Tab-separated table of C-alpha atoms in Angstrom:
chain	number	residue	atom	x	y	z
A	28	MET	CA	4.547	-20.099	-32.883
A	29	ILE	CA	6.427	-21.957	-30.086
A	30	TYR	CA	4.372	-23.580	-27.421
A	31	LEU	CA	5.845	-24.705	-24.060
A	32	THR	CA	4.754	-27.782	-22.168
A	33	PHE	CA	6.090	-29.425	-18.989
A	34	ALA	CA	6.506	-32.593	-17.742
A	35	PRO	CA	7.583	-33.859	-14.669
A	36	TYR	CA	11.337	-34.240	-15.302
A	37	GLY	CA	11.448	-31.351	-18.106
A	38	ALA	CA	10.200	-28.866	-20.291
A	39	PHE	CA	9.733	-29.157	-23.718
A	40	ALA	CA	8.867	-26.576	-26.767
A	41	LEU	CA	6.745	-27.335	-29.772
A	42	GLU	CA	6.829	-25.519	-32.887
A	43	SER	CA	3.852	-24.788	-34.867
A	44	ASN	CA	1.607	-22.940	-37.801
A	45	GLY	CA	-1.043	-22.302	-35.355
A	46	ASN	CA	-2.590	-25.863	-36.118
A	47	LEU	CA	-2.210	-27.692	-32.271
A	48	GLU	CA	-4.301	-30.780	-33.338
A	49	ASN	CA	-1.858	-32.026	-35.723
A	50	LEU	CA	1.142	-31.857	-33.247
A	51	THR	CA	3.554	-34.809	-32.981
A	52	LEU	CA	6.482	-35.367	-31.246
A	53	ASN	CA	8.584	-34.502	-34.762
A	54	ASP	CA	7.328	-30.742	-33.533
A	55	LEU	CA	9.372	-30.768	-30.648
A	56	LYS	CA	12.053	-28.087	-31.478
A	57	TYR	CA	13.526	-27.237	-27.545
A	58	CYS	CA	14.246	-29.695	-24.352
A	59	LYS	CA	15.456	-28.805	-21.011
A	60	ILE	CA	15.665	-32.060	-18.712
A	61	PHE	CA	15.611	-30.722	-15.326
A	62	GLU	CA	17.992	-31.859	-12.548
A	63	GLU	CA	16.725	-34.832	-10.477
A	64	GLU	CA	16.997	-32.915	-6.937
A	65	ASP	CA	15.088	-29.914	-8.556
A	66	ILE	CA	12.241	-31.504	-10.169
A	67	PRO	CA	9.957	-31.770	-7.229
A	68	LYS	CA	10.719	-28.082	-6.364
A	69	ILE	CA	10.104	-27.048	-9.940
A	70	MET	CA	6.417	-29.190	-10.025
A	71	TYR	CA	5.591	-27.084	-6.785
A	72	ASN	CA	6.324	-23.147	-8.502
A	73	LEU	CA	4.497	-24.266	-11.588
A	74	ARG	CA	1.480	-25.359	-9.542
A	75	ASN	CA	1.136	-22.216	-7.516
A	76	GLY	CA	1.668	-20.158	-11.129
A	77	ASN	CA	5.610	-19.008	-10.518
A	78	PHE	CA	6.493	-19.085	-14.258
A	79	GLU	CA	9.790	-17.896	-13.685
A	80	ILE	CA	11.436	-20.950	-14.722
A	81	VAL	CA	9.810	-20.017	-18.226
A	82	GLU	CA	12.124	-16.697	-18.549
A	83	GLU	CA	15.173	-18.480	-17.674
A	84	LEU	CA	14.144	-21.091	-20.714
A	85	LYS	CA	13.393	-18.318	-23.230
A	86	LYS	CA	16.860	-16.683	-22.204
A	87	GLU	CA	18.963	-20.120	-22.294
A	88	TRP	CA	17.346	-21.064	-25.556
A	89	ASN	CA	18.328	-17.750	-27.357
A	90	LEU	CA	21.772	-18.102	-26.869
A	91	ASN	CA	21.789	-21.241	-28.217
A	92	LYS	CA	20.282	-19.783	-31.652
A	93	ASP	CA	21.841	-18.174	-34.417
A	94	GLU	CA	22.107	-14.246	-33.814
A	95	GLU	CA	20.190	-13.430	-37.011
A	96	LYS	CA	17.419	-15.586	-36.390
A	97	GLU	CA	14.541	-13.697	-34.279
A	98	GLU	CA	14.138	-14.540	-30.367
A	99	ILE	CA	11.985	-17.065	-29.029
A	100	SER	CA	8.436	-15.882	-28.477
A	101	ILE	CA	6.465	-18.142	-25.921
A	102	GLU	CA	2.841	-18.046	-25.521
A	103	LEU	CA	1.305	-18.723	-21.973
A	104	SER	CA	-2.144	-20.960	-22.268
A	105	GLU	CA	-4.040	-21.538	-19.490
A	106	ASN	CA	-6.394	-23.899	-21.376
A	107	GLU	CA	-6.153	-27.166	-19.307
A	108	PRO	CA	-5.834	-30.080	-20.615
A	109	ASN	CA	-3.398	-28.619	-23.150
A	110	ILE	CA	-3.004	-30.465	-26.384
A	111	ALA	CA	0.797	-30.397	-26.488
A	112	GLY	CA	0.674	-30.951	-22.844
A	113	GLU	CA	-1.395	-34.072	-23.742
A	114	LEU	CA	0.969	-35.086	-26.550
A	115	ILE	CA	4.297	-34.816	-24.201
A	116	ARG	CA	2.118	-37.135	-21.189
A	117	LYS	CA	0.978	-39.489	-23.243
A	118	ASN	CA	4.543	-40.095	-24.223
A	119	LEU	CA	6.583	-39.519	-20.658
A	120	TYR	CA	8.374	-43.184	-20.926
A	121	GLU	CA	9.266	-42.327	-24.677
A	122	LEU	CA	11.006	-38.525	-24.030
A	123	GLY	CA	12.532	-40.156	-20.611
A	124	LYS	CA	14.301	-42.622	-22.486
A	125	LYS	CA	15.340	-40.896	-25.517
A	126	TYR	CA	16.487	-38.211	-23.411
A	127	ASN	CA	18.662	-40.818	-20.483
A	128	VAL	CA	16.607	-40.035	-17.645
A	129	PHE	CA	14.987	-43.601	-17.201
A	130	GLU	CA	16.936	-46.635	-17.319
A	131	ASP	CA	13.841	-48.998	-18.020
A	132	TYR	CA	10.156	-48.920	-17.771
A	133	ASN	CA	10.559	-50.005	-13.923
A	134	ASN	CA	13.100	-47.218	-13.223
A	135	PHE	CA	10.518	-44.892	-15.000
A	136	ILE	CA	7.726	-46.359	-12.427
A	137	GLU	CA	10.195	-46.041	-9.376
A	138	LYS	CA	11.018	-42.337	-10.278
A	139	MET	CA	7.955	-40.777	-10.844
A	140	ASN	CA	6.466	-42.561	-7.234
A	141	LEU	CA	9.305	-40.741	-5.409
A	142	TRP	CA	9.262	-37.281	-7.117
A	143	GLY	CA	5.284	-37.377	-6.947
A	144	THR	CA	5.837	-38.382	-2.988
A	145	GLU	CA	8.333	-35.161	-2.666
A	146	PHE	CA	5.805	-32.996	-4.558
A	147	THR	CA	3.248	-33.969	-2.269
A	148	LYS	CA	5.396	-33.314	0.906
A	149	LEU	CA	6.101	-29.921	-0.348
A	150	LEU	CA	2.393	-29.238	-0.685
A	151	MET	CA	1.942	-30.417	3.087
A	152	LYS	CA	4.670	-28.260	4.363
A	153	LYS	CA	3.533	-25.153	2.695
A	154	SER	CA	-0.505	-26.144	3.887
A	155	SER	CA	1.239	-26.170	7.709
A	156	GLU	CA	2.655	-23.153	7.109
A	157	GLU	CA	-0.403	-21.148	6.892
A	158	ARG	CA	-0.788	-19.271	10.099
A	159	ASP	CA	-4.847	-19.665	10.182
A	160	LYS	CA	-3.792	-23.234	11.261
A	161	LEU	CA	-2.334	-22.021	14.415
A	162	ILE	CA	-5.189	-20.005	15.508
A	163	ILE	CA	-7.119	-23.353	14.531
A	164	GLN	CA	-5.054	-24.984	16.878
A	165	THR	CA	-5.143	-22.684	20.066
A	166	VAL	CA	-8.720	-22.768	20.259
A	167	SER	CA	-8.879	-26.292	20.177
A	168	ALA	CA	-6.071	-25.962	23.264
A	169	LEU	CA	-8.358	-23.467	25.202
A	170	ASP	CA	-11.520	-25.709	25.024
A	171	ASP	CA	-9.276	-28.038	26.301
A	172	LEU	CA	-8.048	-26.122	28.998
A	173	ASP	CA	-11.495	-24.816	30.220
A	174	GLU	CA	-12.735	-28.322	30.455
A	175	SER	CA	-10.143	-29.648	32.141
A	176	LEU	CA	-9.988	-26.190	34.421
A	177	ASN	CA	-13.847	-26.791	35.248
A	178	LEU	CA	-12.862	-30.416	36.615
A	179	PHE	CA	-9.813	-29.577	38.636
A	180	SER	CA	-11.462	-26.981	40.118
A	181	GLU	CA	-14.730	-28.735	41.221
A	182	ARG	CA	-12.363	-31.499	42.784
A	183	PHE	CA	-10.377	-28.825	44.324
A	184	ARG	CA	-13.627	-27.067	45.804
A	185	GLU	CA	-14.746	-30.584	46.902
A	186	TRP	CA	-11.315	-31.520	48.788
A	187	TYR	CA	-10.791	-28.095	50.189
A	188	SER	CA	-14.310	-28.208	51.625
A	189	LEU	CA	-13.386	-30.925	53.919
A	190	TYR	CA	-10.662	-28.332	55.833
A	191	PHE	CA	-12.563	-25.258	54.939
A	192	PRO	CA	-16.442	-25.814	54.182
A	193	GLU	CA	-17.859	-22.212	54.493
A	194	MET	CA	-15.428	-20.482	52.242
A	195	ASP	CA	-17.109	-22.618	49.492
A	196	LYS	CA	-20.392	-20.565	49.400
A	197	LEU	CA	-18.500	-17.165	49.875
A	198	ILE	CA	-16.373	-17.302	47.122
A	199	LYS	CA	-17.826	-18.756	43.778
A	200	LYS	CA	-15.629	-17.763	41.617
A	201	HIS	CA	-13.037	-20.754	40.604
A	202	GLU	CA	-10.402	-19.121	40.048
A	203	LEU	CA	-10.130	-16.899	42.570
A	204	TYR	CA	-11.166	-19.617	45.177
A	205	VAL	CA	-7.832	-21.827	43.920
A	206	ASP	CA	-5.714	-18.717	44.392
A	207	VAL	CA	-6.822	-17.746	47.952
A	208	ALA	CA	-6.550	-21.447	48.876
A	209	SER	CA	-3.024	-21.915	47.487
A	210	THR	CA	-2.036	-18.254	48.868
A	211	TYR	CA	-3.297	-18.993	52.650
A	212	THR	CA	-4.431	-22.671	53.391
A	213	GLU	CA	-4.730	-23.145	56.791
A	214	ARG	CA	-7.399	-20.936	58.914
A	215	GLU	CA	-4.636	-19.764	61.048
A	216	ASN	CA	-3.949	-17.444	57.849
A	217	TYR	CA	-7.091	-15.867	56.962
A	218	THR	CA	-6.513	-13.225	58.809
A	219	ARG	CA	-8.069	-9.633	58.180
A	220	THR	CA	-5.164	-7.705	57.450
A	221	ARG	CA	-3.855	-10.755	55.292
A	222	LEU	CA	-6.871	-11.094	53.174
A	223	LYS	CA	-7.634	-7.334	52.385
A	224	LYS	CA	-4.142	-7.332	50.200
A	225	SER	CA	-6.123	-9.442	47.624
A	226	LEU	CA	-9.764	-9.326	48.248
A	227	PRO	CA	-12.058	-6.440	49.208
A	228	SER	CA	-12.945	-5.366	52.744
A	229	LYS	CA	-16.307	-6.994	53.038
A	230	LEU	CA	-15.530	-10.242	51.955
A	231	ALA	CA	-12.114	-10.407	53.988
A	232	ARG	CA	-13.678	-9.673	56.952
A	233	THR	CA	-16.007	-12.281	56.492
A	234	LEU	CA	-13.375	-14.961	55.660
A	235	SER	CA	-11.675	-14.011	58.640
A	236	THR	CA	-14.952	-14.024	61.020
A	237	VAL	CA	-15.581	-17.595	59.633
A	238	ALA	CA	-12.318	-18.972	59.662
A	239	LYS	CA	-12.388	-18.961	63.535
A	240	LYS	CA	-15.539	-20.950	63.785
A	241	SER	CA	-15.229	-23.281	61.362
A	242	MET	CA	-16.575	-26.590	61.485
A	243	GLY	CA	-14.229	-28.148	58.954
A	244	ALA	CA	-11.875	-31.253	60.225
A	245	GLU	CA	-8.561	-31.061	61.294
A	246	LEU	CA	-5.860	-32.007	59.036
A	247	SER	CA	-2.043	-32.894	59.157
A	248	ASP	CA	0.500	-30.420	57.631
A	249	ARG	CA	1.230	-33.506	55.000
A	250	ASP	CA	-2.738	-32.975	53.894
A	251	LEU	CA	-2.727	-29.386	53.586
A	252	SER	CA	0.637	-29.468	51.958
A	253	ILE	CA	-0.812	-32.179	49.174
A	254	ILE	CA	-3.845	-29.569	48.899
A	255	LYS	CA	-1.741	-26.681	48.460
A	256	THR	CA	0.407	-28.667	45.494
A	257	PHE	CA	-2.901	-29.693	43.690
A	258	ALA	CA	-4.210	-25.812	44.082
A	259	GLU	CA	-0.816	-24.379	42.874
A	260	GLU	CA	-0.932	-26.823	39.502
A	261	ILE	CA	-4.424	-25.455	39.036
A	262	LYS	CA	-2.975	-21.711	39.243
A	263	SER	CA	-0.629	-22.898	36.884
A	264	MET	CA	-3.171	-24.011	34.165
A	265	TYR	CA	-4.933	-20.506	34.810
A	266	LYS	CA	-1.797	-18.590	33.977
A	267	LEU	CA	-1.113	-20.717	30.703
A	268	ARG	CA	-5.057	-20.096	29.915
A	269	GLU	CA	-3.767	-16.370	29.976
A	270	ASN	CA	-1.060	-16.867	27.675
A	271	LEU	CA	-2.824	-18.690	25.312
A	272	GLN	CA	-5.425	-16.190	24.927
A	273	ASN	CA	-3.230	-13.500	24.529
A	274	TYR	CA	-1.210	-15.189	21.923
A	275	LEU	CA	-4.520	-15.914	19.963
A	276	GLU	CA	-5.321	-12.022	20.198
A	277	GLU	CA	-2.157	-11.486	18.274
A	278	LEU	CA	-2.529	-14.154	15.872
A	279	MET	CA	-5.892	-12.557	15.006
A	280	GLU	CA	-4.554	-9.051	15.181
A	281	GLU	CA	-1.596	-10.177	12.370
A	282	ILE	CA	-4.125	-12.256	10.129
A	283	ALA	CA	-7.087	-10.981	10.570
A	284	PRO	CA	-7.813	-7.345	11.603
A	285	ASN	CA	-10.651	-6.691	10.049
A	286	LEU	CA	-12.715	-9.827	11.871
A	287	THR	CA	-10.643	-9.288	14.785
A	288	LYS	CA	-11.973	-5.586	14.934
A	289	ILE	CA	-15.914	-6.625	14.224
A	290	ALA	CA	-16.037	-9.701	15.981
A	291	GLY	CA	-13.369	-9.920	18.507
A	292	SER	CA	-10.270	-12.129	19.229
A	293	SER	CA	-12.380	-14.993	20.380
A	294	LEU	CA	-15.514	-15.002	18.155
A	295	GLY	CA	-13.365	-14.264	15.323
A	296	ALA	CA	-11.157	-17.321	15.869
A	297	ARG	CA	-14.273	-19.443	16.899
A	298	LEU	CA	-15.428	-18.927	13.404
A	299	ILE	CA	-12.077	-19.542	11.691
A	300	SER	CA	-12.044	-22.753	14.109
A	301	LEU	CA	-15.339	-23.999	12.497
A	302	THR	CA	-14.610	-23.700	8.660
A	303	GLY	CA	-11.122	-24.944	9.013
A	304	GLY	CA	-9.410	-21.692	7.457
A	305	ILE	CA	-9.803	-18.392	6.767
A	306	ASP	CA	-9.940	-18.917	2.974
A	307	ARG	CA	-12.808	-21.289	3.589
A	308	LEU	CA	-14.684	-18.630	5.695
A	309	SER	CA	-14.072	-15.972	3.172
A	310	LYS	CA	-16.115	-18.261	0.441
A	311	LEU	CA	-18.893	-18.691	2.578
A	312	PRO	CA	-22.479	-16.554	2.182
A	313	ALA	CA	-23.623	-14.481	5.171
A	314	SER	CA	-26.545	-16.406	5.462
A	315	THR	CA	-24.091	-19.728	6.470
A	316	ILE	CA	-22.219	-17.375	9.046
A	317	GLN	CA	-25.145	-16.322	10.540
A	318	VAL	CA	-26.125	-20.173	11.888
A	319	MET	CA	-22.618	-21.363	11.791
A	320	GLY	CA	-22.425	-23.434	15.566
A	321	ALA	CA	-26.630	-24.064	15.226
A	322	GLU	CA	-26.250	-27.179	12.420
A	323	LYS	CA	-28.367	-29.190	14.722
A	324	ALA	CA	-31.662	-26.665	15.387
A	325	LEU	CA	-30.915	-26.557	11.578
A	326	PHE	CA	-31.259	-29.567	10.333
A	327	ALA	CA	-34.382	-30.098	13.044
A	328	HIS	CA	-35.926	-27.198	10.988
A	329	LEU	CA	-35.555	-28.723	7.495
A	330	ARG	CA	-36.221	-31.873	8.494
A	331	GLU	CA	-38.969	-32.055	11.087
A	332	GLY	CA	-40.541	-28.621	10.231
A	333	ALA	CA	-38.915	-26.866	13.937
A	334	LEU	CA	-38.564	-23.082	13.845
A	335	PRO	CA	-35.353	-21.999	12.090
A	336	PRO	CA	-32.176	-20.923	14.169
A	337	LYS	CA	-31.796	-17.133	14.260
A	338	HIS	CA	-28.074	-17.423	15.406
A	339	GLY	CA	-25.238	-19.596	15.924
A	340	VAL	CA	-22.239	-18.991	17.733
A	341	ILE	CA	-22.268	-14.917	16.801
A	342	PHE	CA	-24.719	-14.838	19.407
A	343	GLN	CA	-21.329	-14.608	21.818
A	344	HIS	CA	-20.945	-10.816	20.124
A	345	PRO	CA	-22.150	-7.997	22.372
A	346	LEU	CA	-24.664	-6.508	20.295
A	347	LEU	CA	-26.725	-9.551	19.586
A	348	GLN	CA	-26.355	-9.974	23.709
A	349	SER	CA	-27.664	-6.342	24.519
A	350	SER	CA	-30.445	-6.443	21.912
A	351	PRO	CA	-33.798	-7.444	22.596
A	352	TRP	CA	-34.844	-10.843	21.797
A	353	TRP	CA	-37.542	-9.232	18.877
A	354	ILE	CA	-34.919	-7.878	16.921
A	355	ARG	CA	-31.820	-10.653	17.722
A	356	GLY	CA	-32.872	-12.055	13.998
A	357	LYS	CA	-32.418	-8.987	12.490
A	358	VAL	CA	-29.425	-7.895	14.274
A	359	ALA	CA	-27.698	-10.866	13.883
A	360	ARG	CA	-28.466	-10.770	10.215
A	361	ALA	CA	-26.689	-7.545	9.701
A	362	LEU	CA	-23.819	-8.493	11.838
A	363	ALA	CA	-23.414	-11.539	9.675
A	364	CYS	CA	-23.219	-9.542	6.448
A	365	LYS	CA	-20.718	-7.299	7.918
A	366	LEU	CA	-18.551	-10.396	9.149
A	367	SER	CA	-18.647	-11.568	5.484
A	368	ILE	CA	-17.395	-8.585	4.327
A	369	ALA	CA	-14.499	-8.229	6.740
A	370	VAL	CA	-13.084	-11.553	6.206
A	371	ARG	CA	-13.176	-11.317	2.625
A	372	ALA	CA	-11.219	-7.877	2.748
A	373	ASP	CA	-8.576	-9.806	5.269
A	374	VAL	CA	-7.917	-12.177	2.756
A	375	TYR	CA	-8.144	-10.295	-0.517
A	376	GLY	CA	-8.481	-6.550	0.396
A	377	ASN	CA	-7.119	-3.958	2.874
A	378	TYR	CA	-8.054	-2.641	6.242
A	379	ILE	CA	-11.574	-1.474	6.060
A	380	ALA	CA	-12.699	-2.391	9.930
A	381	ASP	CA	-13.437	0.883	10.872
A	382	GLU	CA	-15.946	1.838	8.293
A	383	LEU	CA	-17.814	-1.570	8.477
A	384	LEU	CA	-17.915	-0.965	12.446
A	385	ASP	CA	-19.797	2.757	11.618
A	386	ASP	CA	-22.227	1.047	9.008
A	387	LEU	CA	-23.002	-1.892	11.448
A	388	ASN	CA	-23.914	0.411	14.199
A	389	LYS	CA	-26.050	2.611	12.365
A	390	LYS	CA	-27.693	-0.453	10.947
A	391	VAL	CA	-28.302	-1.815	14.474
A	392	GLU	CA	-29.811	1.551	15.634
A	393	SER	CA	-31.967	2.067	12.647
A	394	ILE	CA	-33.342	-1.365	13.724
A	395	LYS	CA	-34.085	-0.544	17.435
A	396	GLU	CA	-35.455	2.712	16.387
A	397	LYS	CA	-37.947	1.169	13.776
A	398	TYR	CA	-38.873	-1.882	15.880
A	399	PRO	CA	-39.102	-0.626	19.687
A	400	GLU	CA	-41.853	-3.103	20.838
A	401	PRO	CA	-42.272	-6.571	19.689
A	402	LYS	CA	-45.101	-7.482	16.936
A	403	LYS	CA	-48.462	-8.242	18.277
A	404	LYS	CA	-49.744	-11.330	17.368
A	405	LYS	CA	-52.425	-11.288	15.398
A	406	PRO	CA	-55.928	-12.856	16.555
A	407	VAL	CA	-56.847	-15.912	15.693
A	408	ARG	CA	-60.364	-16.234	13.899
A	409	ARG	CA	-62.737	-18.738	15.811
A	410	ASP	CA	-65.619	-19.686	13.563
A	411	ASP	CA	-67.946	-20.864	16.335
A	412	ASN	CA	-70.945	-21.195	14.161
A	413	ARG	CA	-69.109	-23.752	11.843
A	414	ARG	CA	-71.069	-26.955	11.949
A	415	GLY	CA	-69.516	-29.565	13.744
A	416	SER	CA	-67.145	-27.064	15.972
A	417	ASN	CA	-67.340	-27.312	19.701
A	418	ARG	CA	-65.093	-24.162	19.854
A	419	GLY	CA	-66.901	-21.488	22.160
A	420	ARG	CA	-68.515	-23.766	24.693
A	421	SER	CA	-66.823	-24.937	28.179
A	422	GLY	CA	-67.306	-27.648	30.807
A	423	LYS	CA	-71.292	-29.155	30.464
A	424	ASP	CA	-72.005	-27.998	26.949
A	425	LYS	CA	-69.003	-29.108	25.216
A	426	GLY	CA	-70.775	-31.534	22.721
A	427	ARG	CA	-73.895	-31.136	23.283
A	428	ARG	CA	-76.798	-30.538	20.549
A	429	ASP	CA	-79.454	-28.683	21.923
A	430	VAL	CA	-77.393	-25.275	22.807
A	431	LYS	CA	-78.112	-22.598	20.318
A	432	GLY	CA	-75.457	-21.723	17.864
A	433	ARG	CA	-75.563	-25.425	16.729
A	434	GLY	CA	-77.971	-25.108	13.384
A	435	ASP	CA	-79.983	-21.783	12.563
A	436	LYS	CA	-78.932	-18.713	14.599
A	437	ASP	CA	-82.513	-18.383	15.953
A	438	GLY	CA	-82.161	-21.566	17.369
A	439	SER	CA	-85.015	-23.493	15.344
A	440	ARG	CA	-83.284	-26.610	15.197
A	441	THR	CA	-84.390	-27.590	18.995
A	442	LYS	CA	-82.029	-30.462	20.696
A	443	GLY	CA	-80.102	-30.030	17.321
A	444	LYS	CA	-80.888	-33.011	16.110
A	445	PRO	CA	-80.709	-33.096	11.821
A	446	ALA	CA	-83.733	-32.720	9.900
A	447	GLY	CA	-83.536	-36.210	7.966
A	448	LYS	CA	-83.388	-39.746	9.035
A	449	GLY	CA	-80.955	-42.678	7.266
A	450	LYS	CA	-81.231	-45.959	7.309
A	451	LYS	CA	-78.289	-46.757	9.415
A	452	GLN	CA	-80.392	-44.451	11.756
A	453	THR	CA	-83.431	-46.174	12.078
A	454	LYS	CA	-82.031	-49.713	12.347
A	455	PHE	CA	-79.606	-48.613	15.425
A	456	LYS	CA	-82.816	-47.193	16.794
A	457	ALA	CA	-85.014	-50.276	16.292
A	458	ALA	CA	-82.456	-52.415	17.970
A	459	LYS	CA	-81.516	-50.197	20.806
A	460	SER	CA	-85.574	-50.121	21.508
A	461	GLU	CA	-85.654	-53.748	21.637
A	462	LYS	CA	-83.312	-54.271	24.090
A	463	THR	CA	-84.857	-51.546	26.083
A	464	LYS	CA	-87.873	-53.916	26.364
A	465	GLN	CA	-86.205	-57.186	26.882
A	466	LYS	CA	-84.761	-55.268	30.209
A	467	SER	CA	-88.247	-53.985	30.905
A	468	HIS	CA	-89.668	-57.563	30.726
A	469	LYS	CA	-86.925	-58.548	32.784
A	470	LYS	CA	-87.604	-56.209	35.646
A	471	ASP	CA	-91.456	-56.731	35.395
A	472	ARG	CA	-90.638	-60.795	36.300
A	473	PRO	CA	-91.492	-62.076	39.601
A	474	LYS	CA	-88.364	-63.211	41.634
A	475	THR	CA	-88.790	-66.326	42.801
A	476	GLU	CA	-86.969	-68.233	45.972
A	477	ARG	CA	-84.937	-71.100	45.677
A	478	LYS	CA	-85.792	-73.962	48.037
A	479	VAL	CA	-83.350	-76.735	48.908
A	480	ILE	CA	-85.135	-80.055	49.873
A	481	GLY	CA	-82.917	-82.296	52.063
A	482	LYS	CA	-79.039	-82.989	51.433
A	483	THR	CA	-77.031	-82.962	48.255
A	484	SER	CA	-73.973	-85.061	47.390
A	485	SER	CA	-71.111	-84.995	44.788
A	486	LYS	CA	-70.503	-88.650	45.436
A	487	LEU	CA	-72.605	-90.702	43.266
């Protein structure tokens, strides 16, 4: 039996009768030293499970054998670490020097480092070529662009309001505001006939009327040209955002069609971005997908006992937003289950999104039928007759012991005093009675008037 193992610089075949534990270098039967420039690529192919080189070695070694002898049969073993492989790795330097791969030990270290570096570069290149990395970068770019657009749009509103302040309240949407301001700019251009081309008739009429009576400042042509340039730059950023959104939808349709059908391109891309890749997302359970994006609330629940989150970023899904508040947790659970199946189908299976979407809609409808109204909270039991309880009393009665309900039901214990007298109580009462007596004696004493005889002086 021939056992094949690989070193970075070559392939080695060892012959054994089945007892691998007694293998030595004397059992080495065939050897193939690779070209140095091909070594990183061969290492990469073997790492990814591409064993085409094994068939090439079998053909090459069979040609070198006598025709009378049997063909070489090589068994592929998945056991790691392999005993034959351990034997070769322990003697990497000795074998390399024997076959003139290395000149000395320093040359051995240098070449091994070089091959390892090239192999790592190939791994990084393959990782960068994964299409889901493009999704992650596109989502991050859209987030940064949204933040910048909000910042610039607010700044432009404040700037243009110096010239036309009335328009700020009439047009709320940033993109439309920038578009109108960059197109017409000067107040004289806000005529009804021009505005009707891009705005509703009612808004066009209002804007044209307000522009004639505006209380904004009078700016020079130079000032207005700078404002218009700034508005056009913001418009181009909105156009860039639209192009990025279309590109993201194309990527999602290509990479994750099932996930896109269930969640939509934006939400699906957000889930992939949060996990770092579609492969990682496919390995997560539905319970993790359900609360993804709500980590702060989840850890507050685990650490402090706060209420657990019902959903994370999947709240952006239309099914969740249109559901009543008392069933959102159940709908989120059903949605997360279908998202988990859809992602795994994208990575390992076929297109099954239509079936998943039908099942999801049926599940949501059944939840809505089962829970048409929120559950009524059970009334909390209030034990007013419990000893020492002040429940059920209000106002002046709170804390009083002479109210019926303290002690026996028939109110036989008047004033609610306890039956027995302890030592501490008697001592306390005795001390209290003495203090009251002393106060009463002080009150009974007649008041004496002080008379001043002569003059007093502080000097002696």
